[in-house]
XYZ file of N, CA and C in Angstrom:
696
model
N -9.602 8.992 -75.368
C -8.818 7.870 -74.866
C -7.787 7.478 -75.910
N -6.524 7.447 -75.498
C -5.462 7.006 -76.388
C -5.299 5.494 -76.254
N -4.976 4.839 -77.356
C -4.769 3.395 -77.327
C -3.359 3.083 -77.785
N -2.687 2.187 -77.117
C -1.391 1.722 -77.593
C -1.224 0.259 -77.212
N -0.306 -0.428 -77.891
C -0.065 -1.838 -77.608
C 0.959 -1.972 -76.506
N 0.555 -2.504 -75.394
C 1.437 -2.689 -74.253
C 1.812 -4.160 -74.191
N 3.050 -4.469 -74.448
C 3.468 -5.857 -74.541
C 3.455 -6.573 -73.202
N 3.320 -5.834 -72.108
C 3.220 -6.480 -70.807
C 1.833 -7.073 -70.593
N 0.880 -6.652 -71.398
C -0.477 -7.152 -71.238
C -1.339 -6.307 -70.337
N -0.800 -5.190 -69.829
C -1.546 -4.326 -68.918
C -1.852 -2.983 -69.570
N -2.917 -2.361 -69.123
C -3.199 -0.966 -69.439
C -3.229 -0.660 -70.935
N -3.991 -1.428 -71.680
C -4.116 -1.165 -73.115
C -4.880 0.118 -73.384
N -5.793 0.478 -72.500
C -6.563 1.705 -72.668
C -6.025 2.777 -71.725
N -5.594 3.894 -72.333
C -4.947 4.940 -71.564
C -5.799 6.207 -71.598
N -6.192 6.689 -70.431
C -6.909 7.955 -70.346
C -5.902 9.072 -70.549
N -6.077 9.871 -71.587
C -5.018 10.805 -71.970
C -5.556 12.173 -72.332
N -4.721 13.202 -72.079
C -5.016 14.564 -72.500
C -4.490 14.856 -73.893
N -3.808 13.905 -74.521
C -3.174 14.178 -75.813
C -4.140 14.739 -76.850
N -5.384 14.243 -76.967
C -6.294 14.819 -77.966
C -6.669 16.267 -77.666
N -6.444 16.706 -76.428
C -6.860 18.048 -76.016
C -5.706 19.046 -76.033
N -4.497 18.578 -76.300
C -3.325 19.408 -76.068
C -3.316 20.686 -76.888
N -3.708 20.598 -78.164
C -3.672 21.769 -79.030
C -4.994 21.928 -79.759
N -5.620 23.068 -79.601
C -6.868 23.372 -80.292
C -6.651 24.578 -81.191
N -6.948 24.442 -82.478
C -6.816 25.546 -83.421
C -7.870 26.603 -83.120
N -7.530 27.863 -83.290
C -8.474 28.931 -82.987
C -9.629 28.976 -83.977
N -9.402 28.495 -85.208
C -10.526 28.410 -86.156
C -11.041 26.982 -86.119
N -10.920 26.241 -87.180
C -11.336 24.840 -87.178
C -10.196 23.987 -87.742
N -9.623 23.099 -86.950
C -8.482 22.321 -87.418
C -8.871 21.125 -88.286
N -10.158 20.906 -88.471
C -10.587 19.653 -89.090
C -11.131 19.819 -90.509
N -10.981 20.977 -91.125
C -11.586 21.198 -92.436
C -10.561 21.187 -93.570
N -9.997 20.020 -93.842
C -9.139 19.794 -95.002
C -8.036 20.827 -95.162
N -7.376 21.147 -94.074
C -6.264 22.076 -94.180
C -5.119 21.593 -93.299
N -3.929 21.993 -93.641
C -2.773 21.613 -92.864
C -2.863 22.251 -91.486
N -2.525 21.489 -90.466
C -2.660 21.993 -89.102
C -1.706 23.155 -88.854
N -2.199 24.198 -88.275
C -1.426 25.410 -88.020
C -1.059 25.483 -86.533
N 0.154 25.038 -86.206
C 0.574 25.026 -84.808
C 0.888 26.419 -84.275
N 1.133 27.373 -85.163
C 1.456 28.731 -84.724
C 0.208 29.492 -84.288
N -0.940 29.102 -84.828
C -2.197 29.786 -84.507
C -3.071 28.839 -83.690
N -2.621 28.560 -82.465
C -3.312 27.546 -81.679
C -3.228 27.859 -80.197
N -4.086 27.207 -79.443
C -4.072 27.336 -77.991
C -3.710 25.988 -77.395
N -2.761 25.990 -76.474
C -2.408 24.746 -75.788
C -3.298 24.600 -74.557
N -3.986 23.499 -74.462
C -4.952 23.338 -73.380
C -4.783 21.980 -72.711
N -5.329 21.858 -71.533
C -5.386 20.595 -70.824
C -6.832 20.289 -70.488
N -7.036 19.604 -69.396
C -8.388 19.174 -69.048
C -8.512 19.168 -67.539
N -9.656 19.556 -67.032
C -9.899 19.489 -65.599
C -10.600 18.179 -65.269
N -9.973 17.291 -64.498
C -10.619 16.025 -64.137
C -11.794 16.260 -63.205
N -12.809 15.460 -63.330
C -13.978 15.557 -62.462
C -14.133 14.256 -61.687
N -14.978 14.267 -60.689
C -15.153 13.079 -59.856
C -16.574 13.021 -59.322
N -16.970 11.868 -58.878
C -18.324 11.658 -58.370
C -18.582 12.551 -57.163
N -19.746 13.178 -57.154
C -20.174 14.078 -56.074
C -19.331 15.352 -55.990
N -18.674 15.710 -57.094
C -17.930 16.968 -57.121
C -18.902 18.132 -56.979
N -18.521 19.096 -56.142
C -19.371 20.258 -55.937
C -18.965 21.382 -56.886
N -19.818 22.355 -57.037
C -19.469 23.517 -57.851
C -18.274 24.253 -57.259
N -18.199 24.310 -55.931
C -17.071 24.971 -55.280
C -15.755 24.273 -55.589
N -15.775 22.925 -55.647
C -14.582 22.186 -56.040
C -14.127 22.620 -57.425
N -15.073 22.723 -58.333
C -14.758 23.044 -59.730
C -14.248 24.472 -59.877
N -14.874 25.410 -59.198
C -14.523 26.816 -59.404
C -13.229 27.216 -58.700
N -12.770 26.397 -57.739
C -11.520 26.700 -57.036
C -10.371 26.922 -58.004
N -10.296 26.088 -59.045
C -9.198 26.203 -60.004
C -9.206 27.575 -60.673
N -10.364 28.025 -61.095
C -10.464 29.308 -61.798
C -10.198 30.490 -60.861
N -10.565 30.347 -59.618
C -10.266 31.387 -58.639
C -8.759 31.494 -58.424
N -8.080 30.356 -58.392
C -6.620 30.369 -58.267
C -5.973 31.082 -59.447
N -6.432 30.752 -60.650
C -5.881 31.363 -61.862
C -6.091 32.878 -61.854
N -7.233 33.303 -61.346
C -7.570 34.728 -61.340
C -6.578 35.534 -60.507
N -6.109 34.947 -59.434
C -5.270 35.705 -58.506
C -3.774 35.499 -58.712
N -3.393 34.551 -59.524
C -1.969 34.275 -59.620
C -1.629 33.553 -60.908
N -0.490 33.917 -61.506
C 0.139 33.061 -62.509
C 1.531 32.749 -62.005
N 2.009 31.559 -62.299
C 3.291 31.111 -61.752
C 4.431 32.014 -62.193
N 4.313 32.624 -63.387
C 5.399 33.448 -63.908
C 5.562 34.762 -63.157
N 4.539 35.149 -62.403
C 4.609 36.413 -61.667
C 5.216 36.240 -60.278
N 5.638 35.047 -59.958
C 6.198 34.794 -58.643
C 7.596 34.193 -58.771
N 8.375 34.336 -57.735
C 9.674 33.686 -57.710
C 9.470 32.181 -57.659
N 10.190 31.446 -58.516
C 10.057 29.998 -58.541
C 10.861 29.395 -57.399
N 10.215 28.567 -56.593
C 10.868 27.861 -55.494
C 10.573 26.375 -55.675
N 11.610 25.580 -55.960
C 11.416 24.193 -56.360
C 11.601 23.225 -55.188
N 10.965 22.046 -55.330
C 11.199 20.943 -54.408
C 11.104 19.649 -55.200
N 11.961 18.673 -54.876
C 11.939 17.399 -55.572
C 12.060 16.243 -54.605
N 11.317 15.177 -54.879
C 11.341 13.980 -54.042
C 11.330 12.750 -54.941
N 12.282 11.834 -54.722
C 12.411 10.661 -55.593
C 12.637 9.401 -54.772
N 12.248 8.271 -55.344
C 12.614 6.981 -54.766
C 14.128 6.825 -54.833
N 14.740 6.342 -53.768
C 16.201 6.194 -53.721
C 16.684 5.357 -54.906
N 15.878 4.408 -55.345
C 16.242 3.530 -56.458
C 16.471 4.323 -57.748
N 15.833 5.478 -57.878
C 15.891 6.269 -59.121
C 16.624 7.599 -58.928
N 17.438 7.689 -57.881
C 18.011 8.981 -57.525
C 18.976 9.505 -58.587
N 19.673 8.631 -59.293
C 20.643 9.092 -60.286
C 19.966 9.878 -61.403
N 18.986 9.276 -62.042
C 18.267 9.962 -63.122
C 17.498 11.164 -62.600
N 16.911 11.030 -61.419
C 16.139 12.135 -60.839
C 17.023 13.355 -60.613
N 18.226 13.139 -60.122
C 19.128 14.264 -59.862
C 19.602 14.929 -61.148
N 19.794 14.134 -62.204
C 20.186 14.725 -63.487
C 19.125 15.699 -63.969
N 17.855 15.305 -63.884
C 16.782 16.175 -64.359
C 16.485 17.312 -63.390
N 16.525 17.022 -62.097
C 16.206 18.082 -61.134
C 17.304 19.144 -61.118
N 18.529 18.751 -61.425
C 19.601 19.729 -61.547
C 19.338 20.693 -62.702
N 18.741 20.182 -63.784
C 18.395 21.046 -64.918
C 17.263 22.003 -64.555
N 16.378 21.552 -63.673
C 15.228 22.367 -63.277
C 15.604 23.366 -62.190
N 16.313 22.877 -61.179
C 16.501 23.678 -59.964
C 17.948 23.877 -59.548
N 18.882 23.214 -60.252
C 20.294 23.299 -59.902
C 20.546 22.822 -58.469
N 19.856 21.742 -58.094
C 20.088 21.119 -56.788
C 19.610 19.683 -56.836
N 19.776 18.951 -55.750
C 19.450 17.532 -55.712
C 18.082 17.293 -55.080
N 17.502 16.134 -55.412
C 16.204 15.765 -54.863
C 16.352 15.211 -53.447
N 15.287 15.311 -52.680
C 15.157 14.540 -51.452
C 14.811 13.102 -51.839
N 15.063 12.146 -50.955
C 14.823 10.745 -51.314
C 13.987 10.026 -50.263
N 13.322 8.981 -50.724
C 12.536 8.089 -49.862
C 12.966 6.662 -50.178
N 13.281 5.860 -49.138
C 12.759 5.880 -47.769
C 13.501 6.719 -46.732
N 14.512 7.481 -47.132
C 15.144 8.375 -46.156
C 14.095 9.309 -45.547
N 13.105 9.677 -46.351
C 11.952 10.433 -45.866
C 10.684 9.631 -46.129
N 9.728 9.688 -45.204
C 8.416 9.099 -45.441
C 7.398 10.230 -45.550
N 6.116 9.895 -45.661
C 5.120 10.937 -45.898
C 4.955 11.893 -44.716
N 5.448 11.499 -43.542
C 5.364 12.388 -42.386
C 6.544 13.369 -42.354
N 7.733 12.864 -42.675
C 8.909 13.733 -42.658
C 9.120 14.459 -43.986
N 8.610 13.897 -45.090
C 8.826 14.517 -46.405
C 8.196 15.893 -46.481
N 6.973 16.028 -45.998
C 6.294 17.314 -46.097
C 6.992 18.351 -45.229
N 7.602 17.931 -44.124
C 8.347 18.870 -43.286
C 9.597 19.360 -44.001
N 10.243 18.477 -44.751
C 11.469 18.840 -45.467
C 11.177 19.593 -46.754
N 10.085 19.245 -47.435
C 9.699 19.971 -48.650
C 9.239 21.379 -48.298
N 8.517 21.493 -47.199
C 7.945 22.777 -46.827
C 6.608 22.995 -47.515
N 5.949 24.062 -47.173
C 4.591 24.308 -47.681
C 4.511 25.501 -48.626
N 5.655 26.114 -48.936
C 5.641 27.328 -49.762
C 6.281 27.120 -51.142
N 6.621 25.880 -51.504
C 7.231 25.617 -52.801
C 6.169 25.713 -53.895
N 6.569 26.150 -55.105
C 5.579 26.295 -56.174
C 5.938 25.570 -57.465
N 7.024 24.776 -57.442
C 7.348 23.900 -58.573
C 7.777 22.566 -57.984
N 6.912 21.559 -58.096
C 7.096 20.297 -57.386
C 7.392 19.150 -58.356
N 8.491 18.438 -58.093
C 8.936 17.307 -58.919
C 8.921 16.034 -58.082
N 8.260 14.982 -58.587
C 8.207 13.704 -57.888
C 8.559 12.571 -58.850
N 9.460 11.697 -58.412
C 9.766 10.471 -59.155
C 9.621 9.307 -58.189
N 8.388 8.881 -57.996
C 8.035 7.883 -57.000
C 7.194 6.774 -57.639
N 6.812 5.796 -56.851
C 5.916 4.746 -57.303
C 4.472 5.142 -57.030
N 3.559 4.579 -57.816
C 2.133 4.711 -57.554
C 1.485 3.350 -57.726
N 0.202 3.272 -57.414
C -0.509 2.000 -57.507
C -1.945 2.240 -57.940
N -2.581 1.192 -58.436
C -3.946 1.297 -58.937
C -4.986 0.914 -57.894
N -4.576 0.199 -56.848
C -5.519 -0.252 -55.830
C -6.223 0.934 -55.175
N -7.496 0.766 -54.894
C -8.293 1.848 -54.324
C -7.709 2.368 -53.016
N -7.186 1.450 -52.200
C -6.676 1.861 -50.892
C -5.200 2.252 -50.928
N -4.601 2.276 -52.116
C -3.196 2.670 -52.257
C -3.141 4.046 -52.910
N -3.551 5.059 -52.176
C -3.714 6.395 -52.760
C -2.447 7.242 -52.671
N -1.408 6.750 -51.985
C -0.186 7.522 -51.815
C 0.771 7.298 -52.985
N 1.878 8.054 -52.985
C 3.031 7.750 -53.826
C 4.103 7.191 -52.909
N 4.949 6.287 -53.455
C 5.826 5.478 -52.615
C 7.286 5.590 -53.037
N 8.175 5.592 -52.035
C 9.595 5.547 -52.288
C 10.067 4.112 -52.482
N 11.360 3.929 -52.685
C 11.910 2.585 -52.807
C 13.401 2.582 -52.562
N 13.830 1.605 -51.770
C 15.229 1.215 -51.689
C 15.248 -0.297 -51.528
N 15.676 -0.990 -52.573
C 15.614 -2.456 -52.642
C 14.164 -2.898 -52.453
N 13.847 -3.635 -51.394
C 12.484 -4.151 -51.207
C 11.658 -3.316 -50.232
N 12.133 -2.138 -49.928
C 11.419 -1.257 -48.999
C 10.667 -0.190 -49.787
N 9.331 -0.139 -49.645
C 8.489 0.789 -50.387
C 7.627 1.602 -49.419
N 8.175 2.583 -48.738
C 7.367 3.345 -47.775
C 6.480 4.373 -48.476
N 5.393 4.738 -47.839
C 4.573 5.847 -48.327
C 5.385 7.130 -48.203
N 5.494 7.860 -49.320
C 6.335 9.051 -49.337
C 5.537 10.343 -49.457
N 4.345 10.257 -50.043
C 3.531 11.462 -50.233
C 2.083 11.035 -50.374
N 1.163 11.823 -49.831
C -0.239 11.426 -49.760
C -1.158 12.580 -50.142
N -2.448 12.308 -50.384
C -3.404 13.396 -50.626
C -3.434 14.412 -49.495
N -3.316 13.940 -48.266
C -3.331 14.891 -47.136
C -2.087 15.769 -47.139
N -0.954 15.254 -47.639
C 0.262 16.070 -47.748
C 0.057 17.234 -48.709
N -0.565 16.966 -49.849
C -0.706 18.006 -50.866
C -1.636 19.118 -50.389
N -2.542 18.792 -49.485
C -3.433 19.809 -48.934
C -2.686 20.822 -48.066
N -1.487 20.475 -47.616
C -0.727 21.360 -46.744
C 0.040 22.428 -47.504
N 0.062 22.324 -48.837
C 0.761 23.344 -49.622
C 0.007 24.679 -49.558
N 0.709 25.724 -49.177
C 0.092 27.041 -49.038
C 0.181 27.883 -50.299
N 1.207 27.651 -51.107
C 1.395 28.434 -52.330
C 0.743 27.738 -53.514
N 0.305 28.520 -54.485
C -0.143 27.951 -55.745
C 1.063 27.348 -56.450
N 0.885 26.195 -57.104
C 2.045 25.459 -57.604
C 1.735 24.699 -58.892
N 2.831 24.303 -59.563
C 2.782 23.384 -60.705
C 3.480 22.101 -60.282
N 2.923 20.954 -60.671
C 3.432 19.671 -60.204
C 3.640 18.722 -61.382
N 4.753 17.992 -61.359
C 5.000 16.922 -62.313
C 5.386 15.668 -61.566
N 4.779 14.533 -61.915
C 5.052 13.278 -61.213
C 5.259 12.141 -62.206
N 6.280 11.313 -61.954
C 6.583 10.188 -62.832
C 5.951 8.877 -62.372
N 5.250 8.886 -61.255
C 4.720 7.644 -60.697
C 3.715 6.961 -61.623
N 3.767 5.634 -61.683
C 2.670 4.892 -62.304
C 1.379 5.262 -61.571
N 0.330 5.530 -62.320
C -0.973 5.911 -61.756
C -0.896 7.209 -60.940
N 0.142 8.001 -61.167
C 0.296 9.242 -60.418
C -0.806 10.246 -60.699
N -1.427 10.143 -61.889
C -2.529 11.043 -62.245
C -3.855 10.281 -62.314
N -3.977 9.252 -61.535
C -5.210 8.469 -61.541
C -6.369 9.313 -61.010
N -7.543 9.151 -61.607
C -8.719 9.848 -61.076
C -10.028 9.163 -61.438
N -10.073 8.389 -62.521
C -11.321 7.779 -62.967
C -11.741 6.687 -61.982
N -12.973 6.819 -61.466
C -13.560 5.877 -60.503
C -12.923 5.954 -59.113
N -12.199 7.036 -58.836
C -11.656 7.235 -57.498
C -12.344 8.418 -56.829
N -12.429 8.353 -55.511
C -12.933 9.483 -54.749
C -11.831 10.538 -54.637
N -12.226 11.736 -54.269
C -11.272 12.839 -54.191
C -10.094 12.506 -53.288
N -10.358 11.905 -52.119
C -9.274 11.631 -51.178
C -8.493 10.372 -51.514
N -8.841 9.720 -52.631
C -8.090 8.553 -53.104
C -7.152 8.916 -54.258
N -7.071 10.188 -54.591
C -6.282 10.629 -55.739
C -5.564 11.927 -55.402
N -4.222 11.904 -55.477
C -3.474 13.137 -55.245
C -3.813 14.165 -56.318
N -4.048 13.699 -57.551
C -4.444 14.621 -58.626
C -5.722 15.367 -58.276
N -6.767 14.648 -57.896
C -8.048 15.288 -57.595
C -7.931 16.224 -56.388
N -7.177 15.792 -55.382
C -6.982 16.637 -54.213
C -6.227 17.904 -54.591
N -5.206 17.748 -55.444
C -4.374 18.886 -55.839
C -5.151 19.897 -56.669
N -5.880 19.419 -57.665
C -6.503 20.323 -58.633
C -7.695 21.062 -58.022
N -8.188 20.578 -56.889
C -9.278 21.268 -56.192
C -8.765 22.044 -54.979
N -7.440 22.174 -54.877
C -6.880 22.990 -53.796
C -5.982 24.081 -54.373
N -4.663 23.900 -54.397
C -3.753 24.987 -54.790
C -3.017 24.734 -56.107
N -3.340 23.673 -56.816
C -2.570 23.287 -58.001
C -3.014 24.062 -59.247
N -2.044 24.648 -59.955
C -2.312 25.349 -61.212
C -2.127 24.450 -62.420
N -1.203 23.504 -62.334
C -0.934 22.610 -63.453
C -0.359 21.309 -62.949
N -0.806 20.184 -63.545
C -0.416 18.859 -63.067
C -0.165 17.975 -64.272
N 1.025 17.353 -64.343
C 1.320 16.397 -65.406
C 1.750 15.086 -64.778
N 1.068 14.010 -65.154
C 1.396 12.682 -64.644
C 0.746 11.634 -65.518
N 0.902 10.377 -65.135
C 0.367 9.257 -65.910
C -0.878 8.687 -65.253
N -1.908 8.458 -66.057
C -3.121 7.831 -65.526
C -2.945 6.321 -65.398
N -1.919 5.777 -66.047
C -1.656 4.333 -65.996
C -0.175 4.085 -65.738
N 0.419 3.065 -66.371
C 1.829 2.737 -66.176
C 2.709 3.848 -66.735
N 3.779 4.189 -66.018
C 4.777 5.147 -66.492
C 6.130 4.438 -66.573
N 6.858 4.708 -67.640
C 8.155 4.068 -67.841
C 9.275 5.085 -67.685
N 10.388 4.642 -67.080
C 11.545 5.495 -66.926
C 12.789 4.645 -66.714
N 13.846 5.246 -66.175
C 15.113 4.537 -66.001
C 15.724 4.874 -64.645
N 16.736 4.109 -64.262
C 17.416 4.325 -62.983
C 18.667 5.179 -63.114
N 19.285 5.185 -64.310
C 20.563 5.870 -64.474
C 20.566 6.707 -65.745
N 21.412 7.732 -65.738
C 21.598 8.551 -66.923
C 20.423 9.483 -67.164
N 20.294 9.942 -68.403
C 19.256 10.894 -68.786
C 17.851 10.309 -68.694
N 17.766 8.980 -68.660
C 16.459 8.346 -68.561
C 15.714 8.340 -69.873
N 14.421 8.074 -69.807
C 13.582 8.015 -71.001
C 12.133 8.188 -70.598
N 11.277 8.351 -71.581
C 9.820 8.362 -71.373
C 9.424 9.366 -70.277
N 8.927 8.876 -69.149
C 8.428 9.773 -68.094
C 9.516 10.697 -67.567
N 10.771 10.206 -67.506
C 11.864 11.061 -67.033
C 11.960 12.326 -67.873
N 11.933 12.141 -69.190
C 12.094 13.260 -70.117
C 10.856 14.151 -70.119
N 9.672 13.533 -70.132
C 8.431 14.306 -70.197
C 8.259 15.216 -68.983
N 8.426 14.665 -67.784
C 8.232 15.455 -66.572
C 9.353 16.477 -66.411
N 10.586 16.056 -66.692
C 11.710 16.977 -66.577
C 11.587 18.158 -67.517
N 11.260 17.895 -68.780
C 11.140 18.962 -69.774
C 9.955 19.873 -69.467
N 8.866 19.292 -68.990
C 7.674 20.062 -68.634
C 7.982 21.085 -67.540
N 8.567 20.615 -66.443
C 8.851 21.516 -65.327
C 9.942 22.514 -65.679
N 10.935 22.082 -66.452
C 11.983 23.007 -66.879
C 11.402 24.124 -67.746
N 10.453 23.785 -68.607
C 9.825 24.771 -69.482
C 9.014 25.784 -68.683
N 8.281 25.300 -67.669
C 7.535 26.213 -66.791
C 8.506 27.120 -66.052
N 9.597 26.544 -65.554
C 10.610 27.330 -64.841
C 11.182 28.428 -65.750
N 11.309 28.123 -67.052
C 11.887 29.070 -68.000
C 10.883 30.085 -68.533
N 9.635 30.028 -68.045
C 8.685 31.080 -68.363
C 7.582 30.725 -69.339
N 7.555 29.489 -69.841
C 6.451 29.118 -70.724
C 5.175 28.946 -69.909
N 4.040 29.138 -70.556
C 2.772 28.850 -69.908
C 2.679 27.341 -69.686
N 1.775 26.934 -68.806
C 1.598 25.513 -68.546
C 1.195 24.768 -69.812
N 0.310 25.363 -70.598
C -0.118 24.740 -71.842
C 1.015 24.608 -72.840
N 1.827 25.648 -72.976
C 2.972 25.584 -73.893
C 3.983 24.551 -73.441
N 4.199 24.466 -72.137
C 5.125 23.474 -71.595
C 4.628 22.059 -71.871
N 3.323 21.897 -71.759
C 2.720 20.583 -72.039
C 2.909 20.224 -73.507
């Protein structure tokens, strides 16, 4: 668990993969300078209550049959209209095209427009911590429609890598599988997922900051041929 001072008063405790990101092949903790060249970049598989063995092994079966670098990259992006400027700057670097937007699309029309065969997915949407708010949401002024849901991610047919800027976009602790897009994704067709377990910060215009840069650079690195761990 990473700790940081949040001046808003929220989310002081952050569930994070940062301690797991790099593991030395020998022992990194025995009075020696850390060797980043001789290391493995790793992440973590989230677990959930009543998870079955089949849920857990699905990820490894996916890895066995496919790596993202062996397939043609086909990208899709979806952003809240409020953040379309920054989203397009980053998605242009990833895919050389513009994002779809919500509320122009909702969770029923978004999946039809994204399609089910994309394998590099970019989302810049809202998320929420409430148990019954399991979707990601678009925004235009005071309109916040549901833009993507756990049931949407189940419709993806291709193995994929996903990056999301939504607050609570990677929530999973104390949630059921169908209450978390992360849990639904990682037990279906997802090879790699980067998002925030708590609040995510970004910008509306320009190059952005924080989550904008992290998700954009992550997906761009995967697109350019780095492994998911190296991109992370």
